[in-house]
Amino acid sequence: MDKQFIEEAYRKLKGSVYLDKTVPFLRMRIVEFERGDIDKKIENIYAALNDEIKWKAFKKNILETINVLTFPKEIKTKSDNVIEDEPIVISNISGTDVTIEKYNNFIDMCVEGHIIGILWILTIGYGMDKELDNNCYGNRLNEKLIFNDQTTTASPNLFKPYFNQYESWRNQGLKKADDVVNNNSNNDEDNNKSVILTMLDLSRYYYNIEITEKIFEKMTNTFYDNKDDSLNRLNYCVYDIMKKYSELCGCDKEYMLPIGFLPSSIISNYYLKDIDEKMSKSKGGVYYGRYVDDMILVTQIENWDDLKERILNEGNQCVCNYMIKLLEESKILENDNDEYSLSGFSKLKFQKSKFRFFYIDKDGYSTIIEKIQDDICKNSSEFNYIPETAIEELDTDILKFEREDTVNKIRAINKSTIDKYTLSKTVGKNIMMSKFAEDDTAEKFAKSLEQVLNHKEILSNYTLWESILNYYVINNYVEGIIYLSGAISSAIKHMDEEKNKSGEYTYLKSLQIENVGNSLIYYYLACLTRATAISWGEEIKKALQESIKVIKSLEKYEKFNNLYNWMNIENLRKAYCNSRMINKSLLPVSIEDCMSAFRRNDMKNNGGFFSLDNYLNSVLKCRFSKQNQKYAPYIKSPFEILYSDLINQIRAGKGELRSDQESVQILCKKYAENFGKMDEEYIKEYIEADFYDGGKYIVKIKSDKKYKDSKVKIAVANVRMSDEDILNILNGKNRDISKRCQEIGRILNEAIRYKADILVFPEAYIPLEYLKILQSKAAKHNMVIIGGIEHITHNKLVYNLTATILPIKSNSMSYAVPFFHQKLYFSPQELKEVQKRGYKPAKGQKHTLFSWGDMYFVTYCCYELTSISLRHEFQGLADIVFGVEWNKDTYYFGNIMEALSRDIYCYCVQSNMSEYGDSRIIQPTKKDLMNILKVKGGINASVLIGEIDIEELRKHQNNNTPNNGVYKPLPAGWDLSKTNLKNK
């Protein structure tokens, strides 16, 4: 194990906590860790691991920093209490006094201790994870984490994405149940069968695991060479960290797993390896999956079994009895006076009231599975789409009703609560969309949020504090920061955290454990300093100083008062920037570029890093340390690299933008830097740029989609804009783009619903910053997006850009690569308006032939199509020609596109403003069949989707014999050698 290995482990630690809402205090420790000489600190870890004397002192220091933080898991107010046989009162306000009913604990420890944890994962835990069956889904390590059992990738990604694993765990079980009930295997020997879907939830799993030194050694010793001193030190240090933490929590001989310590994830999976195997082999089991402490088991019932008859005669309790007996006979469950635990693990208990058994009879209606899937898909599918309103209000969806009767009866409502998931989702969407909203709507949402966040909701949703602060900061709503600080302070003052520290929570009375109040104050400091690190100036300073006063007024909770001082908060905010631990999704360009354009302590400037206008107009060139760039907690995506490069060229006043060929070179170089390498091969297997036919550009993107044998769905946007929109940009006037962004959202969502492969917008329609949202969906749904960007003015130059966003989709990555084409020929009227205001167009660029999914296409921007030489450049090569237009002369351009379809012998797609019309898809066939779709008019934005057949087109491009008179003959002088290039 060398120093580089430790450096890579540290980067993985940063990457693992970068967006984790549960451990902002660890992020804060990391940024403080980097305020010193980080390379020296890495050197000290390396030295300690290789020297017994240094190691003893090093480990002692780690163990002395361990602290136990306590957070609320469940909170109640007096108004939540319902007295049996008494009237029920439902209100939209809540009592001020709150009581903590249930608690959660997290480990707080020095960064060195967490680095040791990551090193343990990479050397020992990795082997344990590899031995786990695929039925264990939670917290699984990336498969490409270790190479040749010796070296690790420089990527900061440690675990597989949580959401992918969770969805797979849940959906696979439902799918298997449906397959069995409906005999979806189509196997004649398998008749459809009834199933029982069993869901089990272990109570307080991490707290009730019993780890002894003997058990720990048995689990880990086979996964490393115990003659290796450094690995021995790592292994027993992880055990000692668990031991010290558990002792603080009152454990004596058997130790729990600390939440917030990443090795706990591996150990918790491996701990139940034998149970997982028994579950998988249980009688009738056709699917089993575990996600940490949640288990799903699908059991098929043989057709000769009399269970159905017993249910009909004796009731549904038979299902419960049947499954409990089955699990007991399989040595999985043990019953002790109606208390159920895992066999061999007496402390790992299930609450019987939380057992869930779904019996789906093969002859009954199977819609119960469909209903579960529909409810789940309703939530998860929302993330497939983008918001269709710039700012979402806190509407009725935020309320969750509990009923005892039909939804038609008001009196059936028993209880009203705030839906945490909806609240979190709405705040997240509004952060993403707020820069495209009208000025007053951002404040309206902030006010509605304040109405919802009473004392109970403030504390119940403490993991949302940073997101709420982010919303306030990027909307320059500093009053919100002061409000939230005051609301948190007030909620903590009215919080009773002692009442329920009994029974399983008795250990929380120990003075060695941090109480809830102090833990929350510590947590809020981490949220406050990170969220405000992207905004500087007097207004933010006043809000922070007011927040300091409010928090320090909590006399009962003074443990972290010393951290709430202006100097410390100022230093922490700078450290978040320097360590690259600020939230990059809030920034207009990369963190490195932002940091070089703003001073972190500029009190004269009330702007923030999050504003693109501020960035473009900044003339500063600040020094920003590249020293710790190798520890960046994220991978810069291809979109981020090329989008930032475009912005920087505009900011520098470049009159001629990089060619697509040069952009690919920049991308390959910059992407390799993610891994600390100069080798540009990291992404070259997915993208390449080349010249052909005397200097023409071609860019090829590897895609899982292949269109030689399937049809292509093309979505054409039908939208409208006013000439005033362009003039307002040229005149430097502010304009409201919220309505247009809503339209783009609706169009994109419709294209996603119909699984379009390509989406085309007109010229000068998409706001530049909205590309960041579009690209995320292009990558997720493997969709090409082509469209014109609003005119950009800077340094007396005007840019009229067409964006072509190409997705890279494979098992190992999901990215979008943007290419930007500066319009080669402005129209006479456009040029007149530009020059009249003292601007000049940036120099136009050559066109590129793109290859994606075995499909070749080129895009022209409006007036460029009037050039005979330009539009015939790709004859024999292009399968599709796209025209993005803002054009009144539809008759002329319509004739051009019809002729072009025949001359180049390809599909032609044009997207024009709906006011002028003629948006359509054309094919080189006889006139009656020429238009696959054609549209004009409408005051509402819409999208039409047509299908093209690349394989059929290629047949005729390679053969001059018309197909029954449908396809037209090839034009005279057709060069088959060019067409053959596509077939290689």
PDB file of C-alpha atoms in Angstrom, residues 701-703 778-779 781-785 805-809 815-817 852:
ATOM      1  CA  ILE A 701     -20.390   8.601 -30.605  1.00  0.00           C
ATOM      2  CA  LYS A 702     -20.720   5.024 -29.434  1.00  0.00           C
ATOM      3  CA  SER A 703     -24.291   4.193 -28.486  1.00  0.00           C
ATOM      4  CA  ALA A 778     -30.696  13.346 -22.788  1.00  0.00           C
ATOM      5  CA  ALA A 779     -28.228  11.194 -20.859  1.00  0.00           C
ATOM      6  CA  HIS A 781     -33.170   8.575 -21.687  1.00  0.00           C
ATOM      7  CA  ASN A 782     -30.547   8.106 -24.404  1.00  0.00           C
ATOM      8  CA  MET A 783     -32.106  10.875 -26.491  1.00  0.00           C
ATOM      9  CA  VAL A 784     -30.377  13.209 -28.947  1.00  0.00           C
ATOM     10  CA  ILE A 785     -31.476  16.842 -28.483  1.00  0.00           C
ATOM     11  CA  ILE A 805     -26.453  17.022 -27.455  1.00  0.00           C
ATOM     12  CA  LEU A 806     -25.423  13.410 -27.988  1.00  0.00           C
ATOM     13  CA  PRO A 807     -25.842  10.814 -25.237  1.00  0.00           C
ATOM     14  CA  ILE A 808     -23.267   8.169 -24.365  1.00  0.00           C
ATOM     15  CA  LYS A 809     -25.082   5.255 -22.776  1.00  0.00           C
ATOM     16  CA  TYR A 815     -23.386  11.018 -20.168  1.00  0.00           C
ATOM     17  CA  ALA A 816     -24.383  13.691 -22.643  1.00  0.00           C
ATOM     18  CA  VAL A 817     -21.822  15.339 -24.926  1.00  0.00           C
ATOM     19  CA  TRP A 852     -24.665   8.167 -33.318  1.00  0.00           C
TER      20      TRP A 852
END
